[in-house]
XYZ file of C-alpha atoms in Angstrom:
243
model
C 0.000 0.000 0.000
C 1.536 3.339 -1.050
C 1.516 6.543 0.989
C -1.397 8.053 -0.976
C -3.616 5.061 -0.259
C -2.735 5.258 3.438
C -3.621 8.946 3.429
C -6.924 8.177 1.694
C -7.923 5.663 4.377
C -6.834 8.144 7.036
C -9.109 10.717 5.354
C -12.050 8.316 5.569
C -11.391 7.662 9.262
C -11.003 11.352 10.118
C -14.115 12.244 8.119
C -16.159 9.535 9.836
C -15.070 10.672 13.303
C -15.759 14.342 12.601
C -19.156 13.734 11.014
C -20.643 10.803 12.939
C -19.176 10.726 16.455
C -21.486 12.033 19.242
C -23.936 13.130 16.555
C -26.868 13.429 18.943
C -25.168 15.623 21.539
C -25.165 18.989 19.752
C -28.172 21.149 20.647
C -31.034 21.335 18.134
C -31.121 24.780 16.512
C -34.243 26.515 15.210
C -33.792 25.418 11.586
C -33.402 21.789 12.611
C -36.373 22.061 14.949
C -38.579 23.139 12.042
C -37.367 20.177 10.022
C -37.992 17.780 12.919
C -41.509 19.116 13.564
C -42.351 18.705 9.877
C -40.832 15.209 9.911
C -42.932 14.276 12.957
C -46.104 15.490 11.259
C -45.183 13.497 8.158
C -45.020 10.337 10.233
C -47.938 11.061 12.574
C -50.363 12.686 10.130
C -49.184 11.375 6.756
C -48.334 14.862 5.443
C -45.577 13.611 3.107
C -46.461 15.761 0.099
C -48.444 18.655 1.582
C -45.860 19.374 4.252
C -46.886 21.136 7.452
C -45.335 22.664 10.558
C -47.586 22.892 13.598
C -50.432 21.813 11.279
C -49.890 24.872 9.027
C -48.861 24.367 5.366
C -45.101 24.698 5.015
C -44.173 24.986 1.362
C -41.218 27.333 1.875
C -38.768 24.427 1.738
C -38.805 21.381 -0.546
C -39.380 18.083 1.242
C -36.443 15.774 0.492
C -34.305 16.481 3.608
C -37.405 16.183 5.792
C -38.388 12.918 4.112
C -34.989 11.464 5.012
C -35.287 12.534 8.659
C -38.866 11.226 8.787
C -37.845 7.820 7.424
C -35.082 7.573 10.009
C -37.585 8.645 12.668
C -39.903 5.840 11.628
C -37.085 3.329 12.056
C -35.375 4.599 15.202
C -37.842 6.944 16.865
C -38.644 10.606 16.345
C -36.829 11.562 19.554
C -33.555 9.970 18.412
C -31.597 13.055 17.300
C -28.632 10.930 16.157
C -30.867 9.023 13.756
C -32.609 12.156 12.478
C -29.238 13.741 11.717
C -27.569 10.658 10.257
C -28.695 11.188 6.609
C -27.247 14.719 6.642
C -23.920 13.512 8.013
C -23.830 10.686 5.495
C -24.457 13.134 2.661
C -21.560 15.292 3.907
C -19.322 12.209 4.062
C -20.247 11.430 0.443
C -19.548 15.068 -0.461
C -15.997 14.577 0.819
C -15.534 11.348 -1.160
C -16.833 12.836 -4.389
C -14.745 15.963 -4.045
C -11.782 13.589 -3.881
C -13.006 11.880 -7.050
C -13.440 15.187 -8.895
C -10.041 16.614 -7.970
C -8.276 13.317 -8.654
C -10.034 12.970 -12.026
C -9.190 16.507 -13.133
C -5.610 16.711 -11.860
C -4.532 13.021 -11.827
C -2.896 13.941 -8.524
C -4.145 11.727 -5.701
C -2.191 13.582 -3.044
C -3.698 16.932 -4.063
C -7.182 15.391 -3.993
C -6.610 14.055 -0.467
C -5.256 17.389 0.787
C -8.271 19.178 -0.732
C -10.632 16.859 1.124
C -8.785 17.232 4.421
C -9.225 20.999 4.059
C -12.915 20.496 3.312
C -13.774 18.089 6.110
C -11.831 19.979 8.794
C -13.518 23.267 7.906
C -15.635 24.405 10.854
C -18.624 25.443 8.754
C -18.649 22.122 6.886
C -18.531 20.184 10.172
C -21.229 22.392 11.696
C -23.611 22.134 8.748
C -22.754 18.499 8.017
C -23.731 17.380 11.500
C -27.184 18.999 11.433
C -30.384 17.927 9.717
C -30.879 21.053 7.656
C -31.282 21.592 3.913
C -27.971 23.112 2.839
C -25.737 20.079 3.137
C -28.098 17.925 1.070
C -28.302 20.540 -1.658
C -24.539 20.867 -1.980
C -23.756 17.177 -1.537
C -26.165 16.047 -4.251
C -24.848 18.802 -6.500
C -21.168 17.863 -6.045
C -21.919 14.175 -6.634
C -23.905 15.138 -9.725
C -21.057 17.315 -11.006
C -18.743 14.293 -10.875
C -21.016 12.289 -13.190
C -21.640 15.378 -15.326
C -17.887 15.753 -15.733
C -17.543 12.114 -16.780
C -20.288 12.632 -19.363
C -18.582 15.755 -20.724
C -15.410 13.684 -21.124
C -17.372 11.054 -23.115
C -17.180 8.362 -20.426
C -20.452 6.362 -20.526
C -21.947 9.593 -21.800
C -25.718 9.220 -21.540
C -25.806 6.991 -18.431
C -23.719 9.644 -16.686
C -25.904 12.479 -17.997
C -28.907 10.607 -16.556
C -27.140 10.099 -13.211
C -26.124 13.776 -13.128
C -29.650 14.927 -13.985
C -31.185 12.830 -11.196
C -28.636 14.081 -8.647
C -29.117 17.696 -9.718
C -32.858 17.154 -9.288
C -32.298 15.798 -5.767
C -30.341 18.979 -5.032
C -33.291 21.081 -6.222
C -35.645 18.971 -4.090
C -33.397 19.739 -1.123
C -33.203 23.528 -1.348
C -34.574 24.769 -4.626
C -32.196 26.226 -7.246
C -29.501 27.131 -4.691
C -27.234 24.209 -5.605
C -27.262 24.839 -9.378
C -26.753 28.572 -8.832
C -23.903 28.274 -6.313
C -22.033 25.242 -7.683
C -23.142 24.032 -11.111
C -23.130 27.320 -13.003
C -19.650 28.377 -11.746
C -18.311 24.876 -12.444
C -19.578 24.803 -16.008
C -18.438 28.390 -16.660
C -14.928 27.386 -15.574
C -15.138 24.228 -17.695
C -16.041 26.273 -20.794
C -13.206 28.741 -20.150
C -10.720 25.863 -20.066
C -12.186 23.555 -22.731
C -14.087 25.902 -25.029
C -17.730 26.062 -26.032
C -19.633 22.762 -26.176
C -19.932 20.856 -29.439
C -23.290 19.760 -30.844
C -23.118 16.333 -29.193
C -22.404 17.952 -25.821
C -25.287 20.399 -26.269
C -27.746 17.528 -26.773
C -26.382 15.732 -23.722
C -26.508 18.836 -21.545
C -30.072 19.592 -22.688
C -31.086 16.005 -21.880
C -29.516 16.333 -18.416
C -31.260 19.678 -17.859
C -34.624 18.202 -18.886
C -34.269 15.437 -16.278
C -33.283 17.986 -13.631
C -36.236 20.265 -14.346
C -38.799 17.451 -14.659
C -37.804 15.723 -11.423
C -36.445 18.652 -9.437
C -39.485 20.873 -9.830
C -42.070 18.071 -9.756
C -43.000 18.729 -6.129
C -43.350 22.486 -6.690
C -45.559 21.935 -9.736
C -47.734 19.369 -7.963
C -48.211 21.615 -4.928
C -49.051 24.582 -7.141
C -51.638 22.603 -9.095
C -53.204 21.072 -5.978
C -53.077 24.049 -3.587
C -52.417 27.100 -5.733
C -53.728 29.804 -3.392
C -51.701 28.682 -0.383
C -48.584 28.057 -2.448
C -48.814 31.464 -4.150
C -49.316 33.247 -0.824
C -46.288 31.514 0.700
C -44.102 32.263 -2.331
C -45.170 35.908 -2.271
C -44.266 36.112 1.418
C -40.885 34.470 0.708
C -40.194 36.870 -2.157
C -41.008 39.892 -0.003
């Protein structure tokens, strides 16, 4: 086993300790509390699509992160904070792994990829957000994982299967926190890619459009369904959010 492989396994161990150890001990902040109340009402009242908080419609946030907490609550109990937070921590752990994959793929430098991930996973904000059941970490994790498969597709590696995988993961990011992930990560990534590699060729344009279609169809499916089924409430909430 070479030094880089040892460092990679050390990265996995450090990441696991930072993200999973004593996961239930940190106090529950207000954003998590909202997620947990909505998760409880999903389980108790069956409000999986028309999400509520204290029995009031709560369409401000898409439901995927709350679904994951609710499913864990069904399995391990809705008072088990460790279980409710576990999906968020796991998504952050996967974010670290896929950042390694992206950097290693682009640079062919395993050591640089490992150092990049050590910087990521020891960052206070990443640890803080990655150990809480909020929306941000899901949005960014799904987006980074999707970017890896998007990059493979752009490099003509299993092109359409990877465009499909990227589109689904981008959609999961949208279902976690709306268009934040594409705006913050995907657009800057692709702008940098174009600056380095030039404008896309016709084949790439078709693939990117196909990926975007999957993202829009799946990612905005919940928003569209809620709007069609409860337009007045949804419109009032969106107007309040916009203001």
